[in-house]
Amino acid sequence: MATTVDVNGRPVNVNSPPETPLLWVLRDELGLTGTKYGCGVAQCGACTVLVDGNAMRSCQLPVSAIGAAKITTIEGLGGAHPLQEAWVKLDVPQCGYCQSGQIMSAVALLNATPKPDDAAISAAMDGNICRCGAYQRIRAAIKEAAAAPAQAAPAAPAATPATPSV
Amino acid sequence: MNKPLKTITAAASRREVLVVGATLAGSSLLVGCSLPEVLSAGSKVEPGAFGPFLKFAKDGTVTVVSKHIEFGQGNHAGLAAIAAEELDADWTTVKVEQAPANAKLYGNRLMGGTQGTGGSSAVSNSWMQLRTAGAAARAMFVSAAAAKWGVPAGEITVLNGVLSHASGKQAGFGELIDEAAKVAPPAEPKLKDPKTFTLIGQDRVRRKDSQAKSNGTAKYTQDVQLPDMLIAMVAHPPKFGATVKSFDATEAKKVPGVTDVFKIPSGVAVVANSTYAAKLGRDALKVEWDDAKAEKRGSAQILAEFKDYASGKKAAPEKVKWGGFDSKGPAAQAAAGANALEVAYDFPYLAHATMEPMNCVAMVGKGPPKLIFGSQTPTLDQMNTARVALALPGSVEIETLFAGGSFGRRSNFQSDYVVECVQIAKKVGKGRPVKLVWTREDDQRAGYFRPLTHHAVRVTTDKDGFPATWRHRIVTQSILKGAPPGAPGGKGVDFTAVEGVMGSPYLKATPVVDAQLLTPDVGVPVLWWRSVGATHTAYVMEHTIDQLAKRAAKDPVEYRRALYTKAGANRHLAVLNLAAEKAGWSTPAPAGWTRGVAVHESFGSVVAQVAEVKVENGVPKVGRVVTAIDCGTAISPNQIAAQMEGGTCYGLSAALFGNVTLTGGVVDQANFDTYRVLRNSEAPTVETYIVPSTNKPSGVGEPGTPVIGPAVANALLAITGQPTLSQPFVKA
């Protein structure tokens, strides 16, 4: 049964069964593989996406629960988001597998709290595990992006990748 | 690869017994080197007959071919910088690509010629090869420009990928490819004097993959999507060594998308057209297991047996013998001396717990087998695949992708998950791609853990409080026992179990040593885990030293200095002094914090750390960690710092929380909710200082891991007066 979901500013048809977690719809059906599978039980944060601007774990979110909410994935940030630029400048990634989720959690943090203090960073980022231990640079990059002038809102992605309608 | 337009003669370099070769492939110039047995001097060079490490394209692109996988360690940046330095290439445009699986061309000279990444050896084993290739290519371009411009080669300079002459003539590498291809590679390329390095050691040597890893485009095995690809999941037995007695696939086959269910040697495979369908199908499967040959002991029982062996309460099991190392002087004296410090330490099994659980893509049954995944040791994966797919190992093609962490897990003598994927792809057949997906739970419970380990130490001291006799017993499982026959280190005392006790400067400084290892058989599969033996040996040696210093009423830094001086351990002394100075060891710690120090050598590098620690709600909190490392020539200070930061987190995570337990042979932990790992707010702030050195580069990926555990334990010793004799510090 097809349903329509707003992904990165574009309505896409989805044919996966309604209970399918959004993670697998994004990855297997829509080919948006930037959002990662890490633990499947909302413990690691690798699958984090924005749902109406809030960070959510897509591995535990049935696609049927999304309704009219707007989904933003790492692909929807466009690549030049201040957080992405800070991530590159400070060479935050190591293996890189968790970083899409880290960045999406950080986007939600800065949307809600443009100048977060250490406690706010801890509260927003403790749900995202990095086994390489890039934590120190993640914190530094969030502060770097928060200090960047005239931060662009990520809601309307500059370059939306082609998402096939299935 | 395209047919060569022209072949170029190889030239022998006496420097490291390398032979330089170069050839054209299509319109690109390939330059590389090999050992003489692969490519002999004067022979014609065909593409594929030597290891091209550098590719020059007409558009000016310089690509460095990495024979090592990148799974976070930053080696791609380091390897590219080594070649770019000798070439005087434009660092900002240098690219890196992954070498294919071919041990003859891309073997690791520090792993007996096996193609693989491990032992923190990527940079050190590539150092001379990439310098030689870079210098040879530079010389060829200079000769080409000299001939074309009619000027002496000595008057040509190369800067940022541009060759120029005082006459105003200029050209990039890309413009001179046809001319350079006509130049014979120099037999002895002149390497730069390290004093003239302009790239190596600079902050601008940064990762090449940060952008792709920050925008979701970096490709991992999990992201492979091919036409007609099937997804497989496997139901594994809950106990190690159990097998399938029977299974009922009725419900599994009802799941829409499930295409097949069948038995394989490691369990029951469910094959489907989507990951979620495979998961639902696997969940619906009913399997009865045969536990007859399974390991049924719990980890508490295994540990109790290890302790009994170490204390002598129980004799060594049949066919397993104690093996001595580093021993000297009368053993009886070490056992009997009065007023000894007697301590014993327990270390649990640890899972690597990578962010990307193990996975693999295989195509079998149409032409040679092909694998696409993050292969850490392609040679082993080729051999194990060939055995199942009935092919020649060299014919197995492997496309190596980024891997979402490994920490040792992906280098496995049995290629466990790779073989599983090949088994399924073979059954599916016709070359149809199959992606095997393990869930985090599958990965957590599949074993190949850091071995559960027990140490018992007895030290007597001289009148000044320094060790006079040292008796050391280690009981652990052997990692190298799983090695194929003839593999290095497979005989005698398993060095991976004792490294760090063996060779310790403290034992060198002790007149009488009786050190022995016992490796009983246990049915739980074990493997190297970032820093391997040092995960426990560094802890035992460094925490014991602080207890001895305390007994002698000596400062832990002063106590170590005296022992390093006695042992002639100058590199240890240098990192200790640097860390102590930068941490302000001689001044009081910030209010509320207590310092602990530890030093350890692993993989050719020596690391010292001073950690500032306090206890909050019964849990150690680690703040500032000052790190000093001697890793020889530092290629990328930024990435060395990244590895010290990350390695410290990995080691701290294990010391504080890491704990795999078994009950009745079944692993108790399934996911990150029960296998606790370090989170962002628990991470320390690591400062890294590098000891200046002109020695050849040594390891960086692992040496930062084992030091933090004892540094924190030593701070806790200062806070509470009590040693911490088992890990993890925080019990569940």
mmCIF file of C-alpha atoms in Angstrom, chain B residues 110-447:
data_model
loop_
_atom_site.group_PDB
_atom_site.id
_atom_site.type_symbol
_atom_site.label_atom_id
_atom_site.label_comp_id
_atom_site.label_asym_id
_atom_site.label_seq_id
_atom_site.Cartn_x
_atom_site.Cartn_y
_atom_site.Cartn_z
ATOM 1 C CA LEU B 110 55.513 -6.308 8.517
ATOM 2 C CA MET B 111 52.852 -9.045 8.275
ATOM 3 C CA GLY B 112 54.990 -11.610 6.462
ATOM 4 C CA GLY B 113 53.813 -10.438 3.049
ATOM 5 C CA THR B 114 50.122 -10.950 3.778
ATOM 6 C CA GLN B 115 48.061 -8.083 2.427
ATOM 7 C CA GLY B 116 46.462 -6.645 5.482
ATOM 8 C CA THR B 117 46.150 -3.793 7.912
ATOM 9 C CA GLY B 118 47.008 -4.450 11.517
ATOM 10 C CA GLY B 119 49.552 -4.046 14.252
ATOM 11 C CA SER B 120 49.449 -0.297 13.640
ATOM 12 C CA SER B 121 51.801 -0.912 10.724
ATOM 13 C CA ALA B 122 50.230 0.878 7.742
ATOM 14 C CA VAL B 123 52.518 3.885 7.735
ATOM 15 C CA SER B 124 55.681 2.122 8.888
ATOM 16 C CA ASN B 125 55.506 -0.658 6.261
ATOM 17 C CA SER B 126 54.704 1.818 3.471
ATOM 18 C CA TRP B 127 57.228 4.457 4.476
ATOM 19 C CA MET B 128 60.152 3.484 2.209
ATOM 20 C CA GLN B 129 57.953 2.167 -0.612
ATOM 21 C CA LEU B 130 56.008 5.392 -0.974
ATOM 22 C CA ARG B 131 59.038 7.608 -0.508
ATOM 23 C CA THR B 132 60.897 5.621 -3.159
ATOM 24 C CA ALA B 133 57.980 5.689 -5.596
ATOM 25 C CA GLY B 134 57.425 9.406 -5.029
ATOM 26 C CA ALA B 135 61.083 10.275 -5.461
ATOM 27 C CA ALA B 136 61.377 8.100 -8.577
ATOM 28 C CA ALA B 137 58.346 9.700 -10.207
ATOM 29 C CA ARG B 138 59.599 13.180 -9.380
ATOM 30 C CA ALA B 139 62.958 12.393 -10.987
ATOM 31 C CA MET B 140 61.224 11.034 -14.098
ATOM 32 C CA PHE B 141 59.152 14.202 -14.509
ATOM 33 C CA VAL B 142 62.219 16.371 -13.968
ATOM 34 C CA SER B 143 64.149 14.421 -16.646
ATOM 35 C CA ALA B 144 61.187 14.692 -18.999
ATOM 36 C CA ALA B 145 60.943 18.451 -18.527
ATOM 37 C CA ALA B 146 64.692 18.880 -18.916
ATOM 38 C CA ALA B 147 64.653 17.029 -22.238
ATOM 39 C CA LYS B 148 61.583 18.865 -23.498
ATOM 40 C CA TRP B 149 62.852 22.291 -22.522
ATOM 41 C CA GLY B 150 66.509 21.652 -23.327
ATOM 42 C CA VAL B 151 67.706 22.736 -19.896
ATOM 43 C CA PRO B 152 69.798 20.910 -17.272
ATOM 44 C CA ALA B 153 67.687 18.795 -14.916
ATOM 45 C CA GLY B 154 69.487 20.348 -11.965
ATOM 46 C CA GLU B 155 68.015 23.744 -12.799
ATOM 47 C CA ILE B 156 64.404 22.549 -12.595
ATOM 48 C CA THR B 157 62.426 23.034 -9.411
ATOM 49 C CA VAL B 158 59.191 21.334 -8.388
ATOM 50 C CA LEU B 159 56.708 23.047 -6.124
ATOM 51 C CA ASN B 160 53.058 22.148 -5.483
ATOM 52 C CA GLY B 161 52.928 19.872 -8.515
ATOM 53 C CA VAL B 162 54.423 22.413 -10.916
ATOM 54 C CA LEU B 163 57.848 22.004 -12.536
ATOM 55 C CA SER B 164 59.524 25.252 -13.464
ATOM 56 C CA HIS B 165 62.761 26.682 -14.836
ATOM 57 C CA ALA B 166 64.268 30.152 -14.460
ATOM 58 C CA SER B 167 63.634 30.700 -18.182
ATOM 59 C CA GLY B 168 59.931 30.948 -17.350
ATOM 60 C CA LYS B 169 59.017 27.463 -18.580
ATOM 61 C CA GLN B 170 56.397 25.713 -16.420
ATOM 62 C CA ALA B 171 54.382 22.517 -16.592
ATOM 63 C CA GLY B 172 52.297 20.346 -14.307
ATOM 64 C CA PHE B 173 52.720 16.567 -13.966
ATOM 65 C CA GLY B 174 49.705 15.993 -16.219
ATOM 66 C CA GLU B 175 51.259 17.861 -19.134
ATOM 67 C CA LEU B 176 54.460 15.810 -19.058
ATOM 68 C CA ILE B 177 53.056 12.285 -18.837
ATOM 69 C CA ASP B 178 53.978 11.172 -22.369
ATOM 70 C CA GLU B 179 57.516 12.480 -21.976
ATOM 71 C CA ALA B 180 57.932 11.081 -18.460
ATOM 72 C CA ALA B 181 56.773 7.676 -19.690
ATOM 73 C CA LYS B 182 59.833 7.549 -21.948
ATOM 74 C CA VAL B 183 62.231 8.040 -19.033
ATOM 75 C CA ALA B 184 63.657 4.941 -17.355
ATOM 76 C CA PRO B 185 62.926 5.012 -13.628
ATOM 77 C CA PRO B 186 66.035 5.854 -11.604
ATOM 78 C CA ALA B 187 67.734 2.868 -9.997
ATOM 79 C CA GLU B 188 68.326 4.799 -6.803
ATOM 80 C CA PRO B 189 65.887 7.656 -6.489
ATOM 81 C CA LYS B 190 67.323 10.377 -4.314
ATOM 82 C CA LEU B 191 65.171 10.736 -1.215
ATOM 83 C CA LYS B 192 64.797 14.063 0.510
ATOM 84 C CA ASP B 193 66.744 14.933 3.612
ATOM 85 C CA PRO B 194 64.005 14.878 6.280
ATOM 86 C CA LYS B 195 65.212 18.333 7.365
ATOM 87 C CA THR B 196 63.823 19.657 4.066
ATOM 88 C CA PHE B 197 60.343 18.156 4.451
ATOM 89 C CA THR B 198 57.681 20.755 3.763
ATOM 90 C CA LEU B 199 54.555 18.591 4.117
ATOM 91 C CA ILE B 200 55.353 15.710 6.463
ATOM 92 C CA GLY B 201 54.860 16.840 10.044
ATOM 93 C CA GLN B 202 52.697 19.815 9.107
ATOM 94 C CA ASP B 203 49.224 20.526 10.446
ATOM 95 C CA ARG B 204 47.908 20.695 6.877
ATOM 96 C CA VAL B 205 48.288 16.914 6.490
ATOM 97 C CA ARG B 206 44.602 16.248 7.058
ATOM 98 C CA ARG B 207 42.129 13.531 6.196
ATOM 99 C CA LYS B 208 41.002 13.198 2.609
ATOM 100 C CA ASP B 209 37.619 11.723 3.533
ATOM 101 C CA SER B 210 36.166 14.193 6.033
ATOM 102 C CA GLN B 211 33.802 15.736 3.488
ATOM 103 C CA ALA B 212 32.392 12.423 2.241
ATOM 104 C CA LYS B 213 32.023 11.323 5.871
ATOM 105 C CA SER B 214 30.155 14.508 6.766
ATOM 106 C CA ASN B 215 27.624 14.540 3.918
ATOM 107 C CA GLY B 216 26.496 10.915 3.840
ATOM 108 C CA THR B 217 28.230 9.964 0.587
ATOM 109 C CA ALA B 218 31.076 7.853 2.050
ATOM 110 C CA LYS B 219 30.297 4.297 1.013
ATOM 111 C CA TYR B 220 30.347 1.382 3.451
ATOM 112 C CA THR B 221 29.404 -2.266 2.929
ATOM 113 C CA GLN B 222 25.982 -1.626 4.421
ATOM 114 C CA ASP B 223 25.370 0.922 1.645
ATOM 115 C CA VAL B 224 26.080 -1.398 -1.291
ATOM 116 C CA GLN B 225 23.038 -1.674 -3.517
ATOM 117 C CA LEU B 226 23.297 -3.738 -6.696
ATOM 118 C CA PRO B 227 20.692 -4.815 -9.230
ATOM 119 C CA ASP B 228 18.992 -8.048 -8.191
ATOM 120 C CA MET B 229 20.806 -8.084 -4.852
ATOM 121 C CA LEU B 230 19.451 -10.249 -2.045
ATOM 122 C CA ILE B 231 19.815 -9.544 1.668
ATOM 123 C CA ALA B 232 20.670 -12.389 4.024
ATOM 124 C CA MET B 233 20.486 -12.748 7.784
ATOM 125 C CA VAL B 234 21.531 -15.817 9.724
ATOM 126 C CA ALA B 235 20.187 -17.401 12.891
ATOM 127 C CA HIS B 236 23.273 -18.376 14.892
ATOM 128 C CA PRO B 237 23.353 -20.846 17.789
ATOM 129 C CA PRO B 238 23.213 -19.166 21.203
ATOM 130 C CA LYS B 239 26.206 -21.211 22.408
ATOM 131 C CA PHE B 240 29.615 -21.331 20.754
ATOM 132 C CA GLY B 241 30.184 -24.650 19.047
ATOM 133 C CA ALA B 242 26.496 -25.629 18.859
ATOM 134 C CA THR B 243 25.007 -26.733 15.547
ATOM 135 C CA VAL B 244 21.596 -26.871 13.870
ATOM 136 C CA LYS B 245 19.599 -29.938 14.909
ATOM 137 C CA SER B 246 16.455 -28.989 12.970
ATOM 138 C CA PHE B 247 14.567 -25.923 11.847
ATOM 139 C CA ASP B 248 11.047 -24.951 10.826
ATOM 140 C CA ALA B 249 10.878 -22.251 8.153
ATOM 141 C CA THR B 250 7.105 -22.240 7.703
ATOM 142 C CA GLU B 251 6.483 -18.886 9.396
ATOM 143 C CA ALA B 252 9.669 -17.326 8.030
ATOM 144 C CA LYS B 253 8.666 -18.141 4.468
ATOM 145 C CA LYS B 254 5.286 -16.438 4.990
ATOM 146 C CA VAL B 255 7.015 -13.074 5.459
ATOM 147 C CA PRO B 256 6.549 -11.082 2.225
ATOM 148 C CA GLY B 257 9.930 -10.598 0.576
ATOM 149 C CA VAL B 258 11.588 -13.703 2.014
ATOM 150 C CA THR B 259 12.824 -15.766 -0.938
ATOM 151 C CA ASP B 260 14.611 -18.682 0.671
ATOM 152 C CA VAL B 261 15.598 -20.289 3.965
ATOM 153 C CA PHE B 262 18.376 -22.852 4.210
ATOM 154 C CA LYS B 263 20.955 -24.377 6.498
ATOM 155 C CA ILE B 264 24.594 -23.343 6.271
ATOM 156 C CA PRO B 265 27.485 -24.530 8.478
ATOM 157 C CA SER B 266 27.164 -21.561 10.855
ATOM 158 C CA GLY B 267 23.364 -21.618 11.261
ATOM 159 C CA VAL B 268 20.206 -21.052 9.249
ATOM 160 C CA ALA B 269 20.179 -18.387 6.541
ATOM 161 C CA VAL B 270 17.132 -16.335 5.606
ATOM 162 C CA VAL B 271 17.357 -14.646 2.225
ATOM 163 C CA ALA B 272 15.028 -11.808 1.246
ATOM 164 C CA ASN B 273 14.692 -8.870 -1.085
ATOM 165 C CA SER B 274 14.983 -6.265 1.669
ATOM 166 C CA THR B 275 16.817 -5.907 4.966
ATOM 167 C CA TYR B 276 13.620 -5.570 6.954
ATOM 168 C CA ALA B 277 12.051 -8.646 5.352
ATOM 169 C CA ALA B 278 15.203 -10.636 6.115
ATOM 170 C CA LYS B 279 15.008 -9.498 9.733
ATOM 171 C CA LEU B 280 11.310 -10.388 10.089
ATOM 172 C CA GLY B 281 11.941 -13.731 8.410
ATOM 173 C CA ARG B 282 14.815 -14.507 10.717
ATOM 174 C CA ASP B 283 12.725 -13.531 13.754
ATOM 175 C CA ALA B 284 9.968 -15.936 12.615
ATOM 176 C CA LEU B 285 12.344 -18.859 12.211
ATOM 177 C CA LYS B 286 12.200 -21.759 14.670
ATOM 178 C CA VAL B 287 15.513 -23.544 15.191
ATOM 179 C CA GLU B 288 16.442 -26.403 17.491
ATOM 180 C CA TRP B 289 20.118 -26.458 18.355
ATOM 181 C CA ASP B 290 22.420 -29.354 19.133
ATOM 182 C CA ASP B 291 24.548 -28.324 22.107
ATOM 183 C CA ALA B 292 26.545 -31.561 22.329
ATOM 184 C CA LYS B 293 29.839 -29.936 21.360
ATOM 185 C CA ALA B 294 29.060 -26.469 22.645
ATOM 186 C CA GLU B 295 31.003 -24.496 25.249
ATOM 187 C CA LYS B 296 28.615 -24.481 28.207
ATOM 188 C CA ARG B 297 30.702 -22.770 30.866
ATOM 189 C CA GLY B 298 29.916 -19.324 32.125
ATOM 190 C CA SER B 299 32.557 -16.587 32.243
ATOM 191 C CA ALA B 300 32.654 -16.685 36.063
ATOM 192 C CA GLN B 301 33.540 -20.368 35.952
ATOM 193 C CA ILE B 302 36.186 -19.823 33.281
ATOM 194 C CA LEU B 303 37.741 -17.030 35.355
ATOM 195 C CA ALA B 304 37.703 -19.184 38.492
ATOM 196 C CA GLU B 305 39.568 -21.919 36.622
ATOM 197 C CA PHE B 306 42.112 -19.406 35.295
ATOM 198 C CA LYS B 307 42.724 -18.161 38.845
ATOM 199 C CA ASP B 308 43.253 -21.708 40.095
ATOM 200 C CA TYR B 309 45.820 -22.350 37.369
ATOM 201 C CA ALA B 310 47.671 -19.134 38.212
ATOM 202 C CA SER B 311 47.738 -19.815 41.953
ATOM 203 C CA GLY B 312 48.822 -23.405 41.428
ATOM 204 C CA LYS B 313 45.684 -24.711 43.142
ATOM 205 C CA LYS B 314 44.977 -26.532 39.921
ATOM 206 C CA ALA B 315 47.538 -28.182 37.630
ATOM 207 C CA ALA B 316 47.693 -27.079 34.021
ATOM 208 C CA PRO B 317 45.206 -28.974 31.858
ATOM 209 C CA GLU B 318 46.457 -31.952 29.898
ATOM 210 C CA LYS B 319 48.463 -31.083 26.761
ATOM 211 C CA VAL B 320 48.659 -27.413 27.811
ATOM 212 C CA LYS B 321 51.988 -26.292 29.216
ATOM 213 C CA TRP B 322 53.202 -23.227 31.025
ATOM 214 C CA GLY B 323 55.620 -21.288 28.813
ATOM 215 C CA GLY B 324 58.305 -18.988 30.185
ATOM 216 C CA PHE B 325 59.486 -15.650 28.850
ATOM 217 C CA ASP B 326 61.908 -12.913 29.945
ATOM 218 C CA SER B 327 62.876 -15.065 32.926
ATOM 219 C CA LYS B 328 66.269 -14.777 34.608
ATOM 220 C CA GLY B 329 67.840 -15.742 37.926
ATOM 221 C CA PRO B 330 66.634 -18.345 40.438
ATOM 222 C CA ALA B 331 62.869 -18.799 40.115
ATOM 223 C CA ALA B 332 62.641 -20.126 43.662
ATOM 224 C CA GLN B 333 63.832 -16.776 44.950
ATOM 225 C CA ALA B 334 60.998 -14.974 43.125
ATOM 226 C CA ALA B 335 58.461 -17.319 44.685
ATOM 227 C CA ALA B 336 59.766 -17.119 48.231
ATOM 228 C CA GLY B 337 61.162 -13.679 49.020
ATOM 229 C CA ALA B 338 59.610 -12.024 52.061
ATOM 230 C CA ASN B 339 57.507 -8.868 52.301
ATOM 231 C CA ALA B 340 56.257 -9.201 48.749
ATOM 232 C CA LEU B 341 53.556 -7.223 47.004
ATOM 233 C CA GLU B 342 51.130 -9.892 45.820
ATOM 234 C CA VAL B 343 48.371 -8.739 43.506
ATOM 235 C CA ALA B 344 46.132 -10.428 40.962
ATOM 236 C CA TYR B 345 44.106 -8.835 38.199
ATOM 237 C CA ASP B 346 41.014 -9.919 36.248
ATOM 238 C CA PHE B 347 40.019 -8.769 32.782
ATOM 239 C CA PRO B 348 36.714 -9.720 31.129
ATOM 240 C CA TYR B 349 35.940 -10.643 27.553
ATOM 241 C CA LEU B 350 35.449 -7.516 25.434
ATOM 242 C CA ALA B 351 33.503 -7.023 22.217
ATOM 243 C CA HIS B 352 34.886 -4.716 19.554
ATOM 244 C CA ALA B 353 31.362 -3.303 19.116
ATOM 245 C CA THR B 354 32.011 -1.422 15.893
ATOM 246 C CA MET B 355 29.377 1.072 14.819
ATOM 247 C CA GLU B 356 28.864 -0.861 11.568
ATOM 248 C CA PRO B 357 28.099 -4.459 12.489
ATOM 249 C CA MET B 358 29.897 -7.105 10.415
ATOM 250 C CA ASN B 359 28.617 -7.467 6.864
ATOM 251 C CA CYS B 360 29.757 -8.488 3.404
ATOM 252 C CA VAL B 361 28.598 -8.604 -0.213
ATOM 253 C CA ALA B 362 29.485 -11.694 -2.252
ATOM 254 C CA MET B 363 28.879 -12.903 -5.786
ATOM 255 C CA VAL B 364 29.564 -16.571 -6.414
ATOM 256 C CA GLY B 365 28.834 -18.963 -9.250
ATOM 257 C CA LYS B 366 29.513 -16.877 -12.323
ATOM 258 C CA GLY B 367 33.166 -16.295 -13.082
ATOM 259 C CA PRO B 368 35.616 -15.827 -10.220
ATOM 260 C CA PRO B 369 34.102 -15.053 -6.802
ATOM 261 C CA LYS B 370 33.827 -11.362 -6.021
ATOM 262 C CA LEU B 371 33.524 -9.686 -2.629
ATOM 263 C CA ILE B 372 32.685 -6.080 -1.858
ATOM 264 C CA PHE B 373 33.222 -5.054 1.755
ATOM 265 C CA GLY B 374 35.621 -3.545 4.254
ATOM 266 C CA SER B 375 38.303 -6.212 4.018
ATOM 267 C CA GLN B 376 40.987 -5.708 6.650
ATOM 268 C CA THR B 377 43.102 -8.672 5.584
ATOM 269 C CA PRO B 378 42.318 -9.395 1.924
ATOM 270 C CA THR B 379 44.794 -12.289 1.708
ATOM 271 C CA LEU B 380 43.036 -14.246 4.482
ATOM 272 C CA ASP B 381 39.632 -13.376 3.053
ATOM 273 C CA GLN B 382 40.743 -14.575 -0.403
ATOM 274 C CA MET B 383 42.045 -17.869 1.016
ATOM 275 C CA ASN B 384 38.944 -18.569 3.081
ATOM 276 C CA THR B 385 36.606 -17.578 0.255
ATOM 277 C CA ALA B 386 38.476 -19.760 -2.216
ATOM 278 C CA ARG B 387 38.088 -22.771 0.053
ATOM 279 C CA VAL B 388 34.289 -22.430 0.113
ATOM 280 C CA ALA B 389 33.744 -21.237 -3.454
ATOM 281 C CA LEU B 390 36.241 -23.783 -4.850
ATOM 282 C CA ALA B 391 38.366 -21.195 -6.602
ATOM 283 C CA LEU B 392 42.005 -20.192 -6.635
ATOM 284 C CA PRO B 393 42.707 -17.687 -3.836
ATOM 285 C CA GLY B 394 44.342 -15.255 -6.248
ATOM 286 C CA SER B 395 41.252 -15.266 -8.454
ATOM 287 C CA VAL B 396 39.005 -13.959 -5.685
ATOM 288 C CA GLU B 397 38.371 -10.316 -6.424
ATOM 289 C CA ILE B 398 37.877 -7.971 -3.462
ATOM 290 C CA GLU B 399 36.707 -4.395 -3.665
ATOM 291 C CA THR B 400 37.565 -2.880 -0.310
ATOM 292 C CA LEU B 401 35.274 -0.155 0.996
ATOM 293 C CA PHE B 402 35.466 2.054 4.055
ATOM 294 C CA ALA B 403 34.590 0.083 7.171
ATOM 295 C CA GLY B 404 32.584 1.508 10.048
ATOM 296 C CA GLY B 405 35.259 0.654 12.587
ATOM 297 C CA SER B 406 37.134 -2.582 13.143
ATOM 298 C CA PHE B 407 39.486 -2.352 16.127
ATOM 299 C CA GLY B 408 40.761 -5.775 15.057
ATOM 300 C CA ARG B 409 37.431 -7.479 14.476
ATOM 301 C CA ARG B 410 37.656 -7.565 10.677
ATOM 302 C CA SER B 411 41.028 -9.343 10.580
ATOM 303 C CA ASN B 412 40.157 -12.901 11.341
ATOM 304 C CA PHE B 413 41.967 -16.144 10.544
ATOM 305 C CA GLN B 414 38.629 -17.799 9.801
ATOM 306 C CA SER B 415 37.085 -14.793 7.956
ATOM 307 C CA ASP B 416 33.983 -15.851 9.882
ATOM 308 C CA TYR B 417 31.321 -13.514 8.523
ATOM 309 C CA VAL B 418 32.924 -13.410 5.069
ATOM 310 C CA VAL B 419 32.785 -17.186 4.783
ATOM 311 C CA GLU B 420 29.186 -17.103 5.971
ATOM 312 C CA CYS B 421 28.302 -14.658 3.200
ATOM 313 C CA VAL B 422 30.152 -16.766 0.616
ATOM 314 C CA GLN B 423 28.301 -19.894 1.771
ATOM 315 C CA ILE B 424 24.984 -18.148 1.185
ATOM 316 C CA ALA B 425 26.032 -16.605 -2.137
ATOM 317 C CA LYS B 426 27.233 -20.015 -3.292
ATOM 318 C CA LYS B 427 23.849 -21.545 -2.511
ATOM 319 C CA VAL B 428 22.059 -18.643 -4.266
ATOM 320 C CA GLY B 429 24.519 -19.055 -7.142
ATOM 321 C CA LYS B 430 24.668 -17.574 -10.640
ATOM 322 C CA GLY B 431 26.807 -14.702 -9.424
ATOM 323 C CA ARG B 432 23.754 -13.053 -7.874
ATOM 324 C CA PRO B 433 24.891 -10.489 -5.289
ATOM 325 C CA VAL B 434 24.085 -11.340 -1.679
ATOM 326 C CA LYS B 435 24.581 -8.865 1.135
ATOM 327 C CA LEU B 436 24.945 -10.531 4.521
ATOM 328 C CA VAL B 437 23.739 -8.196 7.269
ATOM 329 C CA TRP B 438 24.484 -8.852 10.911
ATOM 330 C CA THR B 439 22.449 -6.996 13.467
ATOM 331 C CA ARG B 440 24.263 -5.437 16.411
ATOM 332 C CA GLU B 441 22.971 -8.360 18.485
ATOM 333 C CA ASP B 442 24.428 -10.890 16.030
ATOM 334 C CA ASP B 443 27.758 -9.104 16.203
ATOM 335 C CA GLN B 444 27.787 -8.771 19.986
ATOM 336 C CA ARG B 445 27.104 -12.478 20.449
ATOM 337 C CA ALA B 446 29.361 -13.845 17.703
ATOM 338 C CA GLY B 447 32.463 -13.898 19.858
#
